[in-house]
Tab-separated table of C-alpha atoms in Angstrom:
chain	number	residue	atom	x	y	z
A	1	UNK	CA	11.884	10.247	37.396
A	2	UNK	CA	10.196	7.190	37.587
A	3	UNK	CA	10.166	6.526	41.321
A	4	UNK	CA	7.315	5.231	42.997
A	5	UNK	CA	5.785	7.504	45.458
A	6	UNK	CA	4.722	4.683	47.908
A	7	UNK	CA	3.819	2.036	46.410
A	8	UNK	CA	6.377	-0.748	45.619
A	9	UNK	CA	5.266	-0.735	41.838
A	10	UNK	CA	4.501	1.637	39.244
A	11	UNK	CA	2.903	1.683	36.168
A	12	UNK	CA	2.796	3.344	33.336
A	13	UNK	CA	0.120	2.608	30.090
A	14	UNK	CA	0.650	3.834	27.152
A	15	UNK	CA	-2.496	4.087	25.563
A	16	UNK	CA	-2.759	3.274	21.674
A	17	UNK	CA	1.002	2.782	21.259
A	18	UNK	CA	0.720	2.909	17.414
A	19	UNK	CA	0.268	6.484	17.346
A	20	UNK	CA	4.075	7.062	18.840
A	21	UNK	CA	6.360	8.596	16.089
A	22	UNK	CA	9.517	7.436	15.254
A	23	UNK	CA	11.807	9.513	17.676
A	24	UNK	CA	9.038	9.110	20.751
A	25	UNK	CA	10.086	5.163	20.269
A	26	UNK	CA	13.273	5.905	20.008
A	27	UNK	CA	13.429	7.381	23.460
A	28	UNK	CA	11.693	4.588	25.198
A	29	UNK	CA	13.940	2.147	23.842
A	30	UNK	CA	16.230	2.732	25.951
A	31	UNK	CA	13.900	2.216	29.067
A	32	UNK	CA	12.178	-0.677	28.078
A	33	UNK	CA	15.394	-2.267	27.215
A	34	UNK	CA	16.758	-1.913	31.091
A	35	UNK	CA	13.982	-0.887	32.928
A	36	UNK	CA	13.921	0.170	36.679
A	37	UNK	CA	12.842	-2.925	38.630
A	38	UNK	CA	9.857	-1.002	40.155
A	39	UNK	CA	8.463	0.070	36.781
A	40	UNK	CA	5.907	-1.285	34.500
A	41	UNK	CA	5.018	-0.575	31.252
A	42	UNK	CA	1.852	-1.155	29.320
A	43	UNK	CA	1.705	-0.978	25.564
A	44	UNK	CA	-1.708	-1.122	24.937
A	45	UNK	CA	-2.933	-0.867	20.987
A	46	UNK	CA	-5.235	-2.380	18.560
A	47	UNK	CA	-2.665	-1.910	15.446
A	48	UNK	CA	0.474	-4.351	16.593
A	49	UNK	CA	1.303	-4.587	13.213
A	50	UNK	CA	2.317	-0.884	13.266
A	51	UNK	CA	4.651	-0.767	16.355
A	52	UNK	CA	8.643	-1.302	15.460
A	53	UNK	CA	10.171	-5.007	16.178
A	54	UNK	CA	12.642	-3.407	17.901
A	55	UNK	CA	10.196	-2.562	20.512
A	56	UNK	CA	7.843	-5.322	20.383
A	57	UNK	CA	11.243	-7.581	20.907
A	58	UNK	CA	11.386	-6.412	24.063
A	59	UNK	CA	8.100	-6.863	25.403
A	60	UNK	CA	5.698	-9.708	26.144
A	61	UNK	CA	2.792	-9.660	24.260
A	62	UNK	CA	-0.789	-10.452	24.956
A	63	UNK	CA	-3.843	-10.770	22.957
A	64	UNK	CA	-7.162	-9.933	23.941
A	65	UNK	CA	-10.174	-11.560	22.267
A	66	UNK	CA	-13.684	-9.787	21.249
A	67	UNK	CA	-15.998	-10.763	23.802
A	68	UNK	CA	-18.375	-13.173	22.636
A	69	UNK	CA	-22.056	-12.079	22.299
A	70	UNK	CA	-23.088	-13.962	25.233
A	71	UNK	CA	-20.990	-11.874	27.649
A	72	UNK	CA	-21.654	-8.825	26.190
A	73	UNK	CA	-25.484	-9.735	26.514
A	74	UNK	CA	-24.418	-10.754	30.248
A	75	UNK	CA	-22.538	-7.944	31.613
A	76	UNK	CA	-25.820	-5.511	30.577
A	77	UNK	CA	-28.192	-7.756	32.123
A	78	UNK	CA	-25.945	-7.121	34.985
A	79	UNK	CA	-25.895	-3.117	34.315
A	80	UNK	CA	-29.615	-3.281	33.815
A	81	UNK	CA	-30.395	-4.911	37.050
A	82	UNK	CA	-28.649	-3.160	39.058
A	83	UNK	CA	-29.424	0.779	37.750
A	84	UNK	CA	-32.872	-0.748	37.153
A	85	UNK	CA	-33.535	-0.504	33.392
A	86	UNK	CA	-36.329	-2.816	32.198
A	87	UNK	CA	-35.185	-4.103	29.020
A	88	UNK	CA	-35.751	-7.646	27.797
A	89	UNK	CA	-33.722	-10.298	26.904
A	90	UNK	CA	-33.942	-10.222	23.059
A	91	UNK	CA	-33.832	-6.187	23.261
A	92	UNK	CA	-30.257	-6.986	25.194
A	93	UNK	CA	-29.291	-9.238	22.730
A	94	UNK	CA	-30.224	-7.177	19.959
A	95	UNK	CA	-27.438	-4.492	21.738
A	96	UNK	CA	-24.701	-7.624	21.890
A	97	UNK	CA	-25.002	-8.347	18.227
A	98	UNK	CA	-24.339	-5.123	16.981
A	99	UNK	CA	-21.162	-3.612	18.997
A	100	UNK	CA	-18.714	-6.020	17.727
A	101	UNK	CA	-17.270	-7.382	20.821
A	102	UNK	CA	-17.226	-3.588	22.535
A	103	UNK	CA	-18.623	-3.785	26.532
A	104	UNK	CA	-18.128	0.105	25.870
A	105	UNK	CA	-20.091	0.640	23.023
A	106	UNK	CA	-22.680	-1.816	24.440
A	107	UNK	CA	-22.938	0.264	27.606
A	108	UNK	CA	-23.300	3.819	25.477
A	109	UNK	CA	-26.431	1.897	23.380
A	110	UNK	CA	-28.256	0.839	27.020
A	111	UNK	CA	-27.380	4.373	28.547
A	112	UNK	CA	-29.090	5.940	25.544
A	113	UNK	CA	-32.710	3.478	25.509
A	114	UNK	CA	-32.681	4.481	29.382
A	115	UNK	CA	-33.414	8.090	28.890
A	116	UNK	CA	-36.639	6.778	28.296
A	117	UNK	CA	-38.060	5.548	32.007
A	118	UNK	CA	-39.767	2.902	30.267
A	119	UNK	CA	-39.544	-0.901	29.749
A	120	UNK	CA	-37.372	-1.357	26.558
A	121	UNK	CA	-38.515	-3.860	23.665
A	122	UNK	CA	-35.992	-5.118	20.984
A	123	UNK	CA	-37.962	-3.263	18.461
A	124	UNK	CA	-37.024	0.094	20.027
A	125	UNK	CA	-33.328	-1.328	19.927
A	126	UNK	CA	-33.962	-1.886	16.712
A	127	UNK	CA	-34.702	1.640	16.142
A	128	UNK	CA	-32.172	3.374	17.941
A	129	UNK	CA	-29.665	1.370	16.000
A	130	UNK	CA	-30.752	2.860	13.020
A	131	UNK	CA	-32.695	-0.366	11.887
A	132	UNK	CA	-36.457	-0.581	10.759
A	133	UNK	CA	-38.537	-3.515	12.090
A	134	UNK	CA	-38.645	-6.414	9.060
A	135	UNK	CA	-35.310	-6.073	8.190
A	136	UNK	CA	-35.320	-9.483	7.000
A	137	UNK	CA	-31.284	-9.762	4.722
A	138	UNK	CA	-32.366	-13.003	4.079
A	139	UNK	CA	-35.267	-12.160	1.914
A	140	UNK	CA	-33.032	-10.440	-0.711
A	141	UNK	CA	-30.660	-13.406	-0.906
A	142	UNK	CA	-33.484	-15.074	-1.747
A	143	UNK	CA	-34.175	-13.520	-4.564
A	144	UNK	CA	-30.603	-13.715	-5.653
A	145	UNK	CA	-30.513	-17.205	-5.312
A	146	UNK	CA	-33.553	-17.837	-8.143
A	147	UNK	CA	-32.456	-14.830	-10.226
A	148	UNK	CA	-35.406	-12.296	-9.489
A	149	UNK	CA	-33.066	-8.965	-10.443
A	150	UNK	CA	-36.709	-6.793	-9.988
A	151	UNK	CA	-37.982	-8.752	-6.829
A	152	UNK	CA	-34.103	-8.273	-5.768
A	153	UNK	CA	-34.286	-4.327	-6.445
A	154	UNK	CA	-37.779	-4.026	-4.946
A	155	UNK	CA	-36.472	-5.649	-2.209
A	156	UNK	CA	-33.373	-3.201	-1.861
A	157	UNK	CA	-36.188	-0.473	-2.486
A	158	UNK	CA	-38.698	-1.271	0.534
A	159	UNK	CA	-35.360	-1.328	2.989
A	160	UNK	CA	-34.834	2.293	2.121
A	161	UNK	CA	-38.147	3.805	1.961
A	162	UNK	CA	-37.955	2.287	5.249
A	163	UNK	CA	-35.671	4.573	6.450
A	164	UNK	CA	-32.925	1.867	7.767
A	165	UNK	CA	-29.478	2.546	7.802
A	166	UNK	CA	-28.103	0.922	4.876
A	167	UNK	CA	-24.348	0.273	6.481
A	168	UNK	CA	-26.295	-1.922	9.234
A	169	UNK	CA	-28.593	-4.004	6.630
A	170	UNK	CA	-25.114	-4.850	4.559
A	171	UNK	CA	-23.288	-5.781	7.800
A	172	UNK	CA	-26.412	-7.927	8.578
A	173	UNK	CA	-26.013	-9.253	5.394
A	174	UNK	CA	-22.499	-10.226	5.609
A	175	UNK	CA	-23.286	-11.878	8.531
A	176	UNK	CA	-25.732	-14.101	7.094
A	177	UNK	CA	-23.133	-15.037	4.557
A	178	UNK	CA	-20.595	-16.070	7.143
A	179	UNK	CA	-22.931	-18.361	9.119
A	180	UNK	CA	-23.845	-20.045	5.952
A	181	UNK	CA	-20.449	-20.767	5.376
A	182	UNK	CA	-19.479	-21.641	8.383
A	183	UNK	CA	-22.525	-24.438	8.413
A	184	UNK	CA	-21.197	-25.648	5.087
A	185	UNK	CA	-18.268	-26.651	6.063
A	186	UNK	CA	-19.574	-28.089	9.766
A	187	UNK	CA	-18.897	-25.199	11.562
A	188	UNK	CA	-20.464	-23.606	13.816
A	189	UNK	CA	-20.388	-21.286	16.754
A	190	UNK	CA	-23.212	-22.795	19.564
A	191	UNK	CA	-26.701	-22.663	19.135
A	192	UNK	CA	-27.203	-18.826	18.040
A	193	UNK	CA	-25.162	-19.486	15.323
A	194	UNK	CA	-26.690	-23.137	13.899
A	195	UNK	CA	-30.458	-21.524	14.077
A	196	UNK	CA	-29.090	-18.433	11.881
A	197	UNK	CA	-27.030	-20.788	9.543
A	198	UNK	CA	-29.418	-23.250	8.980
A	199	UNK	CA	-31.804	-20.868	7.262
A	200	UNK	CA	-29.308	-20.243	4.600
A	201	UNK	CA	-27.981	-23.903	3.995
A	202	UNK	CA	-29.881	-24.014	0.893
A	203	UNK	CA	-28.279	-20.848	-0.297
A	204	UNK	CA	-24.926	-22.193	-0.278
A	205	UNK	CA	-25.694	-25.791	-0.942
């Protein structure tokens, strides 16, 4: 059943592994534990924590890494130029800061800002990320660093009468955090990272 046609290889992926049950791992076992020399099987999931040792014994396992923000921002300079979307750099890199590592979910963000036919600034990224120009997380830590609770809750205030997506300002927030941290203790993650950090060194100082 799991002869190649006419190739001298096959292979099989299993996509998001995790979600097997119980008796559907049982049933590979047996394969993966003497399997034909002409088959290959991929176990591909982002939970490897959740698959059985029994199978994970057998196999060889690989990690893949979020892609950094500079190659996400890279590969859709690459998409832009070549479908011919005029976006510029910090509108790109506005797209690469938010996906988390995801070329995918990088790719659905430019294919949305193209419907447009027009040259794309960051501030429509902005936008269509559910952000509002002036964002500024900063500010309110600001606040919370010399105790203002009412300039804090204004603060809080003129973000949502702004309409921005409140899930996005706290995750910008966080992020703040992170780099101030991580330029408190000395480290830091290239030049993106020291500009954003260095901003908040008196925060955590």
């Amino acid at each position: 059943k799991l002869a190649t046609i006419s190739s001298k290889k096959k292979v099989y992926i299993i996509d998001e592994a995790h979600m097997l049950t119980t008796e559907a791992f049982n049933a590979l076992l047996k394969t993966l534990e003497e399997p034909p020399e002409h088959a290959i099987f991929i176990l591909c999931t982002t939970a490897p924590e959740k698959l059985p040792d029994t199978i994970t014994s057998r196999c060889t396992r690989i990690n893949f890494k979020r892609a950094t923000m500079a190659e996400v921002t890279e590969k859709l300079k690459k998409i832009a130029d070549r479908e011919k979307i005029e976006i510029d750099e910090k509108g790109l890199e506005e797209i690469a800061k938010q996906v988390k590592g995801s070329f995918r979910d990088a790719n659905k963000i430019l294919e949305q800002l193209a419907y447009s036919k027009r040259k794309i600034t960051s501030n429509e990224v902005k936008e269509t990320l559910g952000q509002v120009i002036g964002l500024e997380p900063d500010k309110l830590l600001e606040f919370l660093i010399i105790k203002d609770i009412v300039g804090g809750i204004k603060e809080i205030d003129r973000i949502v009468e702004g309409g921005a997506n409140l899930r996005v300002y706290t995750e910008q927030l966080l992020e703040l955090l992170r780099l101030g941290l991580l330029e408190k203790i000395g480290i830091t993650e290239g030049a993106e990272v020291k500009m954003m950090a260095l901003n908040l060194k008196k925060i955590l100082a």
